[in-house]
Each structure stands twice: as C-alpha cells, then as structure tokens.
Coordinates of C-alpha atoms and ligand atoms in Angstrom, one line a residue:
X1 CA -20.2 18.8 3.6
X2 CA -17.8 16.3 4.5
X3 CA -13.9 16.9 4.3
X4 CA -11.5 14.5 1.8
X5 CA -7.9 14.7 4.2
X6 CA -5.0 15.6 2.1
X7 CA -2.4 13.6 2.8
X8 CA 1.1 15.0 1.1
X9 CA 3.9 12.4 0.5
X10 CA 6.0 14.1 -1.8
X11 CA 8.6 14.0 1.0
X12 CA 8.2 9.9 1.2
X13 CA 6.8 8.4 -1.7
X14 CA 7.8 11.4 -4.1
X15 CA 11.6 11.8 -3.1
X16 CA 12.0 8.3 -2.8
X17 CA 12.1 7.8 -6.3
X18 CA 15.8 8.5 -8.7
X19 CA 17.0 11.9 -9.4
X20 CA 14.3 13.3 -6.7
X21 CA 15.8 13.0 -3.3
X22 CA 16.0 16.0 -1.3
X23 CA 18.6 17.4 1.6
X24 CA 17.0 17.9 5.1
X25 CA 16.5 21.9 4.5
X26 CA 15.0 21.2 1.4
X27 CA 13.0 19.0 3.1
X28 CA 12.0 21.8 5.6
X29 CA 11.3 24.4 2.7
X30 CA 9.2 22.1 1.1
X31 CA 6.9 21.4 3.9
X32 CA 6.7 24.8 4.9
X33 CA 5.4 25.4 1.4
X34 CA 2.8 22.8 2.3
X35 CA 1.4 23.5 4.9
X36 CA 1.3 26.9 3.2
X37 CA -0.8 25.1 1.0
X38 CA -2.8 23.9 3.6
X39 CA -2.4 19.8 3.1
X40 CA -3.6 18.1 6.5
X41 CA -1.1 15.5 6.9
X42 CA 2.7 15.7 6.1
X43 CA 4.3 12.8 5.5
X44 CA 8.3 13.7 6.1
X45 CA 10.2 10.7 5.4
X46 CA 10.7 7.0 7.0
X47 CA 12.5 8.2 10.2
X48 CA 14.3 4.4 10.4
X49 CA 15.6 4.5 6.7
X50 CA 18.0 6.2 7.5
X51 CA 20.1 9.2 9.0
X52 CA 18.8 11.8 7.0
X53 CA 14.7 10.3 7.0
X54 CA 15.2 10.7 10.7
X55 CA 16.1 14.3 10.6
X56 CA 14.1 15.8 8.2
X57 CA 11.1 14.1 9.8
X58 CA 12.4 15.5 13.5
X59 CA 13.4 19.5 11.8
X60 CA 9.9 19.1 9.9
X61 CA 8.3 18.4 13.2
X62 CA 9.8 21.1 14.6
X63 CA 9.1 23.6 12.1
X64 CA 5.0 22.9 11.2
X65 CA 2.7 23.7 13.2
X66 CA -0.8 23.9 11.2
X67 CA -0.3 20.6 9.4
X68 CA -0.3 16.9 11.2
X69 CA 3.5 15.5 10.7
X70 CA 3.8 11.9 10.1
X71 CA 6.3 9.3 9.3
X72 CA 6.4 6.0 7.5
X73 CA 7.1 3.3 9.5
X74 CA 6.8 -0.7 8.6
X75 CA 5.2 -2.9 11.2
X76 CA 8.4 -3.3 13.3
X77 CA 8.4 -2.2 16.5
X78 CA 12.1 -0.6 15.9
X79 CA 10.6 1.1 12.9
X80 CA 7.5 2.7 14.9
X81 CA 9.7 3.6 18.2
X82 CA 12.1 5.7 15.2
X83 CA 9.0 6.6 14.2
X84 CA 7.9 8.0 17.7
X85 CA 11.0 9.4 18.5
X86 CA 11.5 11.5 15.5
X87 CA 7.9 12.8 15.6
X88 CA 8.0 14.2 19.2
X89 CA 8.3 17.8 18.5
X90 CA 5.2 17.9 16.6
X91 CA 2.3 19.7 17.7
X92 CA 0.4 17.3 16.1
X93 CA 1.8 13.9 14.7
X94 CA 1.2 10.6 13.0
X95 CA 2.3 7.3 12.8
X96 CA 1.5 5.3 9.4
X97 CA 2.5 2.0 9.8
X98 CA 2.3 -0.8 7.0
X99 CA 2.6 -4.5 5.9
X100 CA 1.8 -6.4 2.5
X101 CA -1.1 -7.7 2.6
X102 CA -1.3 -9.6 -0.9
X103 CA -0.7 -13.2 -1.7
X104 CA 2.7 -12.5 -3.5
X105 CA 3.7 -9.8 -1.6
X106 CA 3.5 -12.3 1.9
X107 CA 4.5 -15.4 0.1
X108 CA 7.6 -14.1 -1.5
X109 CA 8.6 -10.8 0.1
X110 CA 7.5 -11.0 3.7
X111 CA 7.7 -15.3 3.6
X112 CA 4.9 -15.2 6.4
X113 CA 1.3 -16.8 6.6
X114 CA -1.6 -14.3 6.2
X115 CA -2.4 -15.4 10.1
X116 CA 1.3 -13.8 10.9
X117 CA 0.5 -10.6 8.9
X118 CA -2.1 -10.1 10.6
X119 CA -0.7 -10.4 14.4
X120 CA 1.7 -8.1 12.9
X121 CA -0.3 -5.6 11.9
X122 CA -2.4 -5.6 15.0
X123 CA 0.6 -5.6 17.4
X124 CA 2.1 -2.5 15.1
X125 CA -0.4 -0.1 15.5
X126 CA -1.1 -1.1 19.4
X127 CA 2.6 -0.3 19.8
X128 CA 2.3 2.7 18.2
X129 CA -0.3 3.8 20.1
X130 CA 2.1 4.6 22.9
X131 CA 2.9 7.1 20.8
X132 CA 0.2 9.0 19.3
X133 CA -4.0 8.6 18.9
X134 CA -3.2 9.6 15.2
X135 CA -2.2 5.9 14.2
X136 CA -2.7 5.3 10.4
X137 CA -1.9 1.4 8.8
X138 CA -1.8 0.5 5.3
X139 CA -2.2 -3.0 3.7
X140 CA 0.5 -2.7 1.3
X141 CA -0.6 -3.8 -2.5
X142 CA -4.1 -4.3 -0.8
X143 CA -5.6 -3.9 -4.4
X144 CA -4.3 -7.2 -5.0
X145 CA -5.4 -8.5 -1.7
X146 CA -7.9 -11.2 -1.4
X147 CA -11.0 -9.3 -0.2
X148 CA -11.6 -11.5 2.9
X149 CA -8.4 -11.5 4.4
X150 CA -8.0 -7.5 3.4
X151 CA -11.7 -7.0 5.4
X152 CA -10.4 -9.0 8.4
X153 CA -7.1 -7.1 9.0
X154 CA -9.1 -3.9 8.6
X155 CA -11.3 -4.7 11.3
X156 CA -8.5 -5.9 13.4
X157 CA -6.6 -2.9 12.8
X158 CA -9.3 -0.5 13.6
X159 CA -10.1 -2.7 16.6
X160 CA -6.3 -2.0 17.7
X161 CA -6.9 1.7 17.6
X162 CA -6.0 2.7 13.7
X163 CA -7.4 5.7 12.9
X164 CA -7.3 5.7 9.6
X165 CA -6.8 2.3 7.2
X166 CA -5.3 3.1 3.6
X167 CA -5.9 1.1 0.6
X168 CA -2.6 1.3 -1.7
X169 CA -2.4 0.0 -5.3
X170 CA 0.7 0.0 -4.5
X171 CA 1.5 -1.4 -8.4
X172 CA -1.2 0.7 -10.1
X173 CA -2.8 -2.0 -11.1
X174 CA -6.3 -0.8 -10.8
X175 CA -8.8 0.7 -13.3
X176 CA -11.0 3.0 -12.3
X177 CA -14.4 1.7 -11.1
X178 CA -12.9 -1.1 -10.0
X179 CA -11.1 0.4 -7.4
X180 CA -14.1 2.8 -6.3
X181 CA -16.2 -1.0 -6.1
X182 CA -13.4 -2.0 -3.4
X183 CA -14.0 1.0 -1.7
X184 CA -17.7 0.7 -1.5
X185 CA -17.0 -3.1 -0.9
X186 CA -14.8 -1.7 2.2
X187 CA -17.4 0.3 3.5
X188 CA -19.9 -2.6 3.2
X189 CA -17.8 -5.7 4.8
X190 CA -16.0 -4.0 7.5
X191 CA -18.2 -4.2 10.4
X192 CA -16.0 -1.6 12.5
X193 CA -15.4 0.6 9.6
X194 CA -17.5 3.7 10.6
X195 CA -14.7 3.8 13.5
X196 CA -11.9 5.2 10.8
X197 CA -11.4 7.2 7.9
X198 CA -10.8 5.1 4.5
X199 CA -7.7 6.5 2.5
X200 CA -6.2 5.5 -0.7
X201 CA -3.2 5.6 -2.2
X202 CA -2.7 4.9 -5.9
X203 CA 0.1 4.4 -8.0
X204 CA 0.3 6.3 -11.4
X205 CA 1.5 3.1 -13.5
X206 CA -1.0 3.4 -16.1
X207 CA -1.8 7.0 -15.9
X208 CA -4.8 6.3 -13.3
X209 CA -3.2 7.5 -9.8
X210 CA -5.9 10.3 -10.2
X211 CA -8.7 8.4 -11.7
X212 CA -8.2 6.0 -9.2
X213 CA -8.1 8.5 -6.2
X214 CA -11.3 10.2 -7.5
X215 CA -13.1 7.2 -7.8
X216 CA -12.5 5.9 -4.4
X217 CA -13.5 9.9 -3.1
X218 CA -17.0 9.0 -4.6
X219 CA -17.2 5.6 -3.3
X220 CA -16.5 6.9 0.0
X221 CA -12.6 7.4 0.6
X222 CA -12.1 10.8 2.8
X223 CA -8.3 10.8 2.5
X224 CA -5.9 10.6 -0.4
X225 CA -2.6 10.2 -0.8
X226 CA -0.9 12.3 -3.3
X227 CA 2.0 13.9 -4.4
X228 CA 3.0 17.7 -6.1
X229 CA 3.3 17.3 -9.9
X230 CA 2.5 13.4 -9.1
X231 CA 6.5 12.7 -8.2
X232 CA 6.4 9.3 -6.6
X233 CA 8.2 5.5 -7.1
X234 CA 8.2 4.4 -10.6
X235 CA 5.9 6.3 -12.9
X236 CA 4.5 8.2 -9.5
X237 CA 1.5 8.8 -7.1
X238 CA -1.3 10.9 -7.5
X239 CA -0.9 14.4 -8.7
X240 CA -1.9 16.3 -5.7
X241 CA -3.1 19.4 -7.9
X242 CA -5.5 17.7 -10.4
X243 CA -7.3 15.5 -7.6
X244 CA -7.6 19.0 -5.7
X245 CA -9.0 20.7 -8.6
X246 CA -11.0 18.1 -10.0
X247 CA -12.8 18.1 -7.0
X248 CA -12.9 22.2 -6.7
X249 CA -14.0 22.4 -10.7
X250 CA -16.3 19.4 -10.7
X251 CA -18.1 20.3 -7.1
X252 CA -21.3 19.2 -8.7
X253 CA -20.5 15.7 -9.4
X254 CA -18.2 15.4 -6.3
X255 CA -21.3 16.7 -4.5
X256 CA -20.7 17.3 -0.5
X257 CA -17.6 17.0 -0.5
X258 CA -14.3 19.6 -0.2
X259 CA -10.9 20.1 0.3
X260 CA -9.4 22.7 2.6
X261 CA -6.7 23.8 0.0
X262 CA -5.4 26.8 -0.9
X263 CA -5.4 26.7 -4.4
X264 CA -3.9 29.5 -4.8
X265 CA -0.9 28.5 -3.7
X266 CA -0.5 25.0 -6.0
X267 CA 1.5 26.8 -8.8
X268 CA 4.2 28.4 -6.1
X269 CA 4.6 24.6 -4.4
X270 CA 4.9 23.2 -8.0
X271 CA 7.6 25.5 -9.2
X272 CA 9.4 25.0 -5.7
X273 CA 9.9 21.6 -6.0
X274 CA 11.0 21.6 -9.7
X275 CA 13.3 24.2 -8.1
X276 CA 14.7 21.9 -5.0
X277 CA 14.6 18.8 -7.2
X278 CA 16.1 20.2 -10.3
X279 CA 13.0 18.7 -12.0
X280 CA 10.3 20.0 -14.7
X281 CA 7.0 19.7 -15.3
X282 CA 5.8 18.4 -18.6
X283 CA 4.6 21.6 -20.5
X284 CA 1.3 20.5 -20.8
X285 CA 0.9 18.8 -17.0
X286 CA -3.1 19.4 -16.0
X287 CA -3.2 22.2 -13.7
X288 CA 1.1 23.5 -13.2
X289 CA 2.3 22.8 -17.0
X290 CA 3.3 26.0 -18.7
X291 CA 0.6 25.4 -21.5
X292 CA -2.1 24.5 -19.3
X293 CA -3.9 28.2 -19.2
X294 CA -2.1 28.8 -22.7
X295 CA -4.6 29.4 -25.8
X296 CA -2.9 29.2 -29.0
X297 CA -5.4 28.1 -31.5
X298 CA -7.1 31.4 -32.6
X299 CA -10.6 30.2 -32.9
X300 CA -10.3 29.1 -28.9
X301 CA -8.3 32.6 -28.1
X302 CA -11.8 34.4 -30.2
X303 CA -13.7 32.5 -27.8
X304 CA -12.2 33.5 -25.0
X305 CA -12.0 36.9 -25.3
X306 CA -15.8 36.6 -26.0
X307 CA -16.9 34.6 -23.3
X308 CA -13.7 32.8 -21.1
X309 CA -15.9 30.3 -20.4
X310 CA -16.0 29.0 -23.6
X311 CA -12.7 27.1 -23.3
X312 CA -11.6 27.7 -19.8
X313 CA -12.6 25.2 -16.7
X314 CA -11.1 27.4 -14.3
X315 CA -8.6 30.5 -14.3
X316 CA -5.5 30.7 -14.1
X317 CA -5.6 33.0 -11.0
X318 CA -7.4 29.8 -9.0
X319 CA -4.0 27.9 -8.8
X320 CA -2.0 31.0 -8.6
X321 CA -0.3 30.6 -12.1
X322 CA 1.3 35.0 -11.8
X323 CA 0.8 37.0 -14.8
X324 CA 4.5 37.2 -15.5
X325 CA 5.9 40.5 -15.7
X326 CA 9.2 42.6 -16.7
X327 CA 9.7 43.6 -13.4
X328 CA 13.3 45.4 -13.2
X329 CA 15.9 46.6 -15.2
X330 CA 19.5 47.7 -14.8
X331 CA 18.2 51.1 -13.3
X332 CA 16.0 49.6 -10.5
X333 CA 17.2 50.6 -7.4
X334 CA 17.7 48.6 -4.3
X335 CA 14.1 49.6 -2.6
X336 CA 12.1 48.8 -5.9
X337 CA 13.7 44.7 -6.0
X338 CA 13.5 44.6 -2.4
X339 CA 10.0 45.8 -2.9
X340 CA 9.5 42.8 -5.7
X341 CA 11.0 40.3 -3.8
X342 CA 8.2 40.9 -1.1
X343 CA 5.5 40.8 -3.6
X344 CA 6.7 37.5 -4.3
X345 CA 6.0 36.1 -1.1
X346 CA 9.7 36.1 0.1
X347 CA 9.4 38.3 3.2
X348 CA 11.6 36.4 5.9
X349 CA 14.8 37.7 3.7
X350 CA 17.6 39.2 5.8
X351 CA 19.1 42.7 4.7
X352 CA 22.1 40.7 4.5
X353 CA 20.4 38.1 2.0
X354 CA 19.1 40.7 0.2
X355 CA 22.1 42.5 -0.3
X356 CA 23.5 39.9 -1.8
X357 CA 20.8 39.0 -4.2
X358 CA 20.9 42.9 -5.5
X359 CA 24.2 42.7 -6.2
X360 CA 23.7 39.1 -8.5
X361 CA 20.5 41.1 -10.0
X362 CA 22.4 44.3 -10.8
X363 CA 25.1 41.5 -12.9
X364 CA 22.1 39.6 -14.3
X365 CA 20.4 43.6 -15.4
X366 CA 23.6 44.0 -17.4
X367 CA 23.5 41.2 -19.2
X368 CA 19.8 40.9 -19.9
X369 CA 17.5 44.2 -20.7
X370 CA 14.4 43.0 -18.5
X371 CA 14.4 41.0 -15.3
X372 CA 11.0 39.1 -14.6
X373 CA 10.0 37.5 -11.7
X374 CA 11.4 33.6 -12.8
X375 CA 14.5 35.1 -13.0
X376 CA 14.3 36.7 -9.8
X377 CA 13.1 33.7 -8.0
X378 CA 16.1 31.7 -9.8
X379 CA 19.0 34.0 -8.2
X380 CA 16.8 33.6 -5.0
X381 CA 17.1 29.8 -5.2
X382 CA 20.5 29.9 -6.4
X383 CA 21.5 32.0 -3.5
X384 CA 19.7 30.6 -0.5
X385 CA 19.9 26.8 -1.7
X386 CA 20.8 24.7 1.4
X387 CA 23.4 22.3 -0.3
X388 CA 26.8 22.8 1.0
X389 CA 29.2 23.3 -1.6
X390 CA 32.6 22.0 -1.4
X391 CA 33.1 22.6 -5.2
X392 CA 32.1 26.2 -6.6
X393 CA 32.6 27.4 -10.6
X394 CA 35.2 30.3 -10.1
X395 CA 36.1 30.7 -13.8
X396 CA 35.4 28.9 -17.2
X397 CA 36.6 29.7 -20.9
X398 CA 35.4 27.7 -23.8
X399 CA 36.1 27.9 -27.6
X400 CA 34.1 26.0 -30.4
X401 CA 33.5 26.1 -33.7
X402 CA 33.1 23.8 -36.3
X403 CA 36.2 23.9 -37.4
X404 CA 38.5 23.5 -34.3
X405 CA 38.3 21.3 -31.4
X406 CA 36.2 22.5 -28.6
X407 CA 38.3 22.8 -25.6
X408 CA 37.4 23.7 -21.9
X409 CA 39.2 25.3 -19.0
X410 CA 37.6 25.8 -15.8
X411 CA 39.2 26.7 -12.2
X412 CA 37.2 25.2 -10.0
X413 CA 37.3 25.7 -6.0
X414 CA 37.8 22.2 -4.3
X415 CA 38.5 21.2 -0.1
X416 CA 40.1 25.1 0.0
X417 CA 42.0 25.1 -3.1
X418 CA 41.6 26.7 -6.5
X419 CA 42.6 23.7 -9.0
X420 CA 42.2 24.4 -12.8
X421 CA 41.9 22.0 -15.7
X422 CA 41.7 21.9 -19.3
X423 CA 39.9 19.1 -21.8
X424 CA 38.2 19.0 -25.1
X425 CA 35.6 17.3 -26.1
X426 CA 32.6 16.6 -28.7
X427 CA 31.0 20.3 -28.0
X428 CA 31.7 22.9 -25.3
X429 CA 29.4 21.5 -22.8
X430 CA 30.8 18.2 -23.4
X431 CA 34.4 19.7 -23.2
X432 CA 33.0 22.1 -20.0
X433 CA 32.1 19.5 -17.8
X434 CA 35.3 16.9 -18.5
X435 CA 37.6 19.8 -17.2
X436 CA 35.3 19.5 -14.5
X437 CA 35.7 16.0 -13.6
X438 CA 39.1 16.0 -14.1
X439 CA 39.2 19.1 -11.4
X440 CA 37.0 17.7 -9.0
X441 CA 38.4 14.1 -9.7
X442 CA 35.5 12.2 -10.0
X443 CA 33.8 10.8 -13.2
X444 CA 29.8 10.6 -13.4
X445 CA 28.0 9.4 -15.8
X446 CA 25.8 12.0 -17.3
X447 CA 22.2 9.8 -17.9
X448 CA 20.2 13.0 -18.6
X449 CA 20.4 16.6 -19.8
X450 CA 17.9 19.1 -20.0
X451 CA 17.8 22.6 -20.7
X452 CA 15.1 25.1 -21.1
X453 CA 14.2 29.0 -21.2
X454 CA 13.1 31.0 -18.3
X455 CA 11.5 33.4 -19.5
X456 CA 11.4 35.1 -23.0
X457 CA 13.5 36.4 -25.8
X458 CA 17.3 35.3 -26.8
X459 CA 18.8 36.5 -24.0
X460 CA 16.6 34.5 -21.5
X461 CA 17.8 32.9 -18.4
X462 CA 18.2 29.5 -19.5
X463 CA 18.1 26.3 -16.8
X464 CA 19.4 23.0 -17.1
X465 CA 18.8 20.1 -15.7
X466 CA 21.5 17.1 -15.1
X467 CA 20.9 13.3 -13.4
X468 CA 24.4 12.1 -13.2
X469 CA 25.1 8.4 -11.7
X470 CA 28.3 9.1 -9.3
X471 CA 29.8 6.0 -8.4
X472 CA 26.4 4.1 -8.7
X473 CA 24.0 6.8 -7.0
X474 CA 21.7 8.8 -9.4
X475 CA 21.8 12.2 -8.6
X476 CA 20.1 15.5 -10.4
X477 CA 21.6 18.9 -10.5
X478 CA 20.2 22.2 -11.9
X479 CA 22.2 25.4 -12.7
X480 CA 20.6 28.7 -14.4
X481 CA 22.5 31.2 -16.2
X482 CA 21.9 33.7 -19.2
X483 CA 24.6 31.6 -20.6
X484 CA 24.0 28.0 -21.4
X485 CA 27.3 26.4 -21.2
X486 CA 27.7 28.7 -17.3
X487 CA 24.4 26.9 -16.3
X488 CA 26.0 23.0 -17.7
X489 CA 28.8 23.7 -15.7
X490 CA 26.6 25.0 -12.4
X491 CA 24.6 22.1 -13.1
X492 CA 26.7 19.5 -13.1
X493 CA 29.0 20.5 -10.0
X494 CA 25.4 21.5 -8.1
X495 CA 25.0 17.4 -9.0
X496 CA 28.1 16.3 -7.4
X497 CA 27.7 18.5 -4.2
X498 CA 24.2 16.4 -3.6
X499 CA 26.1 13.2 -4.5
X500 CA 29.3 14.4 -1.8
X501 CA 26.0 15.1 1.0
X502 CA 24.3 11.5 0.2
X503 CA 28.2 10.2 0.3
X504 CA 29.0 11.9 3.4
X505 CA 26.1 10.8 5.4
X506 CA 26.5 7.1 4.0
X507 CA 30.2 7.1 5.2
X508 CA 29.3 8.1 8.5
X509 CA 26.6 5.9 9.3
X510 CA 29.1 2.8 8.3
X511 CA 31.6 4.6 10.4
X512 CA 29.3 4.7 13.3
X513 CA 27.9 1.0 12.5
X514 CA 24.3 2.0 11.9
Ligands
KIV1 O1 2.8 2.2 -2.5 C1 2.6 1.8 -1.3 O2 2.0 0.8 -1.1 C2 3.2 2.6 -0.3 C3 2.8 2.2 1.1 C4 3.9 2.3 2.1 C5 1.7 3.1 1.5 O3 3.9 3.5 -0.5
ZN2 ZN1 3.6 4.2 -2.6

C-alpha cells in the first residue's frame, strides 16, 4: 500500500481568498484541528507576506507537533530565509518554494526567459536547503507549461535536492484525464523523478479541483493539495473531504493506495472553520453539507431502513457528522453541561472558562426550551473567539412595523466609553446596524448577508453571516443569537473588530517601514 500525503492549505491558499482570512489564534485553532485530523503537511501561511503570515506560521510551528509545518515561499532568497526563520520551532518543517513556469505567466508576470526561471528555481530550493531536507517547489500554472521545459526544471529541481515537485493548475484549467496524462507523462520524462514525490494542486474553476486531484492519485501523484470545504483563491482548491473519502469509499478502484486520515474528525474541522471564518457550507456540499446524510424522498428512506446500503455510500458516523441531541435545559446543573462540553471534545476548558459559559447557557435555557449541542458549541465559539474587541453590543432597542418607521438605538462600548446612537432605516436590521456605524464612526459597505437556523424549531439559535468592505478591505463577521436582529448587530461589529486587527497591523508595519 502506498501513502497519498495530505497536504492542508486552508491556512494559505484557503484564507487567502475575500471574506476568509483568519487572525493568528484562529490560525493556531485551526491547525490544531488539523493535525487532529491527521493531514501530513501544514501549510501556515507565506511567512514574507506579511506581519501576521510570519506569525501564524512561527505560533503554528510552535504549537504542532505530529504534522510537518510549512510555509509558502516564492523563489527569492528573502522569501525562503522568512520562510526559514519562521519555521524554526517546528519539530518537523517544510519549505515550498515556487515560480511560474508557463509561457504567459514568465512573459508577462515574471518578464524573464524560461533559461532565467529555471536558474531561479534551482538556486531556490538549494538555498533552502540550508534550512530544511523537506524542500518542496512548485511550477506555478505548470498545466499550462510547455511539457519540455516543465520536465527540465523538474529534473533540475529534484537534482537541487526538492523533495517533492507539485504540479498546480493553478487556473483550473484542466479536465480530468488530461491532467492524470500529465502525470503519467511526468512520471515517464523525468529521468530523476523516482527521487521525489509528485504532488498536485488543482484549482476548483470548473468544478474539477477534485476530479483533477483523483485523477493525478491514479496516474501516480502521492500528494495533494487541498483545502477544508474546498476554501481557496477564486472559486477554490480541492475539497480536502471528498478527495479523502473518495479515496476511503472507492478503495477498490483507488486500489493500493490510502490516506492516514481520521475521518472521523472531517465534520468537527468543517464546522470549525465555518465557525472561525464566519462561512457556510452549501447544504448539499459532498461529505460536510447538512443534507448530505439527509433522506427525504420516502421511497429512499424505505430503502434505507430496509437495507442502508441501498442509498448510502458511507455513514454518517465515518466523517463524524453527531447525531444531534437536546442536550440541556434550564434545569441542568453545572456538572451535567460541564459533563457535555467534555463529550464534545472540549476538555482543555478552564473552570474559569467554564463558568462563564454556564452562566451564557443558563440565559440561552431561558429563552429557548432545549439546548443542543450547535448551540453549545456557538456560546463556546462566541466566548473563547480570539478577536480582540474594541467595540462590544451593550444594549439595542428596535421598533418596526409596517406602519411606522423602524428606528434603532444601540449603546455600544468603543476605546472605553459607552456611546449610544439612534437611526432608522428600511427594516430593523437595516435601522440596527446604521446606529451602529454612526456609534462606532465608521461606514462599511454591507456586500453580503446571510442568516440561517442552528438548530430546530421557532426559537432556534439563529447565525448570521456579514462580508462588509471597510474602507476598501472585505471583511466577514458572524454573530449567533436566538434573536435575529441581536445576531445582525453581533455580526456586523464582530466584522469591524477583524477589519480594526487587519487595520492595526497594516498601520504598524507602514509605521515601522516594512
Ligand atoms: O495555485 C497555485 O499555483 C499556487 C502555488 C503557489 C502552489 O497556489
Ligand atoms: Zn493555489
């Protein structure tokens, strides 16, 4: 049996693209989460891009220990020497180094010769060599590469010491068996090649990131790229969960081959990034949608029950999708939701933390007859969520109707002072969150809104989702609350505190001339 390498870039590729970027301990949580899951390669962030890449790639170093840490790094030798630096309290780390490798991308991006791309590449992964065996390179958009040139800096590449050479369509570009021929084509025309490992790294552009990916595994490929719930530039990168479980479920066409995986942890890293990111998953998403293990139709529910078989590929329990339960209600004690909450996997939780969380359950019990376990893990993400907050809801009153002007007041807590603000609007959410701007004093522009349910019944939890452009940056926001028009509000201001981090950071690298 031969291993495919599951290489995780939702902290790269995934939160580089709008409305998905994440703070440093988000960062950390996540990749906890993943290696969890038991991905073999990390990839934290492009340590040179900035500030923050640099961090989360050094904290994320310092916190995994079971997965290989890597960071991005172009073929510069500043880039990899970043790169290096931020990596060094990994137990075990990698450098992935790239260049374009395609006529267009060198003619009118790079404006080098092919012969200069490759001295580049070669002299990129010797240098970082210095810093780690684990060197991987990448020929960016090598899909449209001509094959010649992609096979020579290949072999130079490996000859330099890569360890791994990944084939991006970086455009997603490719169908199917065509990509898998370039793969076999790879194997065949690289003399060196039996010296690395062949990755891939497809782009979702026309819905084949997975296709793609699962082509190349049969053709040969023994890493891929991927990302949870596909999250990636554009219209994203592989879905991590699908090219797992395709090759789990379909183990006799993919035969020989495995991931090391925990499937059982897939739905837990899904929901935790819609959580961090403020993001959902499309209801019927292969493998983490909420109707993906759903049977509605009742001849297929008959079937079931007879045989599960008859309609199901795989269970629900394989990707740990929990039964969900009415857990607590207003009578549960302290002992039986500190006994949940370690059911659900969150055992690191101080007394402290959890004394707080009991007393935001006991005010969610009253509101709402039955707790389940989303609405647990929604206080717990509320409550632990690493985003400093210089502005915090501390009242709201709204009246609507349709025969009266809606019209919002809100106190809001701002730089140590309680400010509070009236407006009126189109509808109370509209009216809500201009008496927040005008107490925060900033204007966004709101570019999406999104709300959902929870759980069940009327008085569900509900969650909404907010990207906002502040001042030009795109940033998404998420607030949960039995009451719609609480959760707007939470929402919105949870999307200006990401937008005051990213400002704060930006201000002080031009203050410090990086
Ligand atoms: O899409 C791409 O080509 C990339 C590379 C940096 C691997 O993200
Ligand atoms: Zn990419």
């Amino acid at each position: 049996m031969e291993k495919v390498i599951i290489f995780d870039t939702t902290l790269r590729d995934g939160e580089q693209a709008p409305g998905f970027s994440m703070t440093v301990e988000e960062k950390v949580t996540m990749a906890k989460q993943l290696e969890k899951l038991g991905v073999d390669v990390i990839e934290a962030g492009f340590a040179a891009a900035s500030e923050g890449d640099f961090e989360a790639v050094r904290r994320v170093s310092e916190e995994v220990r079971n997965s290989t840490v890597c960071s991005l790094a172009r073929a510069l030798h500043s880039d990899i020497e970043k790169a290096g630096e931020a990596l060094e309290p990994a137990e075990r780390k990698r450098i992935h180094t790239f260049i374009a490798t395609s006529p267009i991308h060198m003619k009118y991006k790079l404006k080098m010769t092919p012969e200069e791309v490759l001295e580049r590449a070669v002299d990129a992964v010797r240098f970082a060599r210095n810093f780690t065996d684990d060197v991987e390179f990448s020929a960016e958009d090598a899909f449209r590469s001509e094959r010649e040139f992609l096979y020579r800096v290949f072999e130079a590449v490996i000859e330099a010491g890569a360890k791994t050479i990944n084939v991006p369509d970086t455009v997603g570009y490719a169908i199917p068996e065509e990509f898998g021929q370039l793969i076999a084509d790879i194997k065949n025309n690289v003399p060196n090649i039996d010296k690395a490992v062949i990755s891939v790294h497809c782009h979702n552009d026309l819905g084949l990131a997975v296709a793609n990916s699962l082509s190349a595994v049969k053709n040969g490929a023994r890493q891929v790229h991927a990302t949870i719930n596909g999250i990636g530039e554009r219209a994203g990168n592989a879905a991590l969960e699908e090219v797992v479980m395709a090759i789990k479920v379909r183990h006799d066409y993919f035969k020989g081959v495995y991931t090391e995986i925990n499937t059982k942890e897939i739905y837990k890293t899904s929901r935790l990034l819609c959580r961090i990111t403020g993001s959902f998953v499309q209801p019927n998403k292969a493998i983490v949608g909420d109707n993906a293990f759903a049977h509605e139709a009742g001849i297929h529910q008959h079937g079931v029950l007879s045989h599960r078989e008859t309609y199901e590929i795989m269970r629900a329990e394989d990707v740990g999708v929990p039964e969900s339960k009415i857990v607590l209600g207003k009578h549960s004690g302290r002992h039986a939701f500190k006994t949940r909450l370690q059911e659900l996997g969150y055992t690191n939780l101080s007394e402290e933390e959890i004394d707080k969380l009991f007393v935001k359950f006991k005010a969610l019990a009253d509101k709402k007859k039955e707790v389940f376990d989303e609405d647990i893990e929604a206080l717990i993400f509320e409550e632990l969520s690493n985003i400093e907050s210089p502005v915090e809801l501390r009242y709201f009153h709204v009246t609507s109707g349709d025969k009266l002007i809606p019209t919002a007041t809100v106190k809001i807590y701002k730089e140590g002072e309680e400010v509070i603000k009236t407006a009126y609007g189109d509808g109370p959410i509209d009216s809500a969150l201009k008496a927040v701007e005008k107490a925060i004093g900033v204007s966004g522009r709101l570019k999406d809104f999104s709300i959902r349910s929870l759980t069940y019944g009327k008085d569900a939890m509900g969650e909404v989702r907010v990207v906002v452009d502040f001042e030009g940056s795109v940033t998404s926001g998420k607030g949960t609350s039995t009451d719609i028009i609480e959760a707007s509000i939470k929402a919105y201001i949870d999307a200006y505190n990401r937008f005051f981090a990213k400002k704060t950071v930006m201000e002080r690298k031009i203050s410090e001339g990086i």
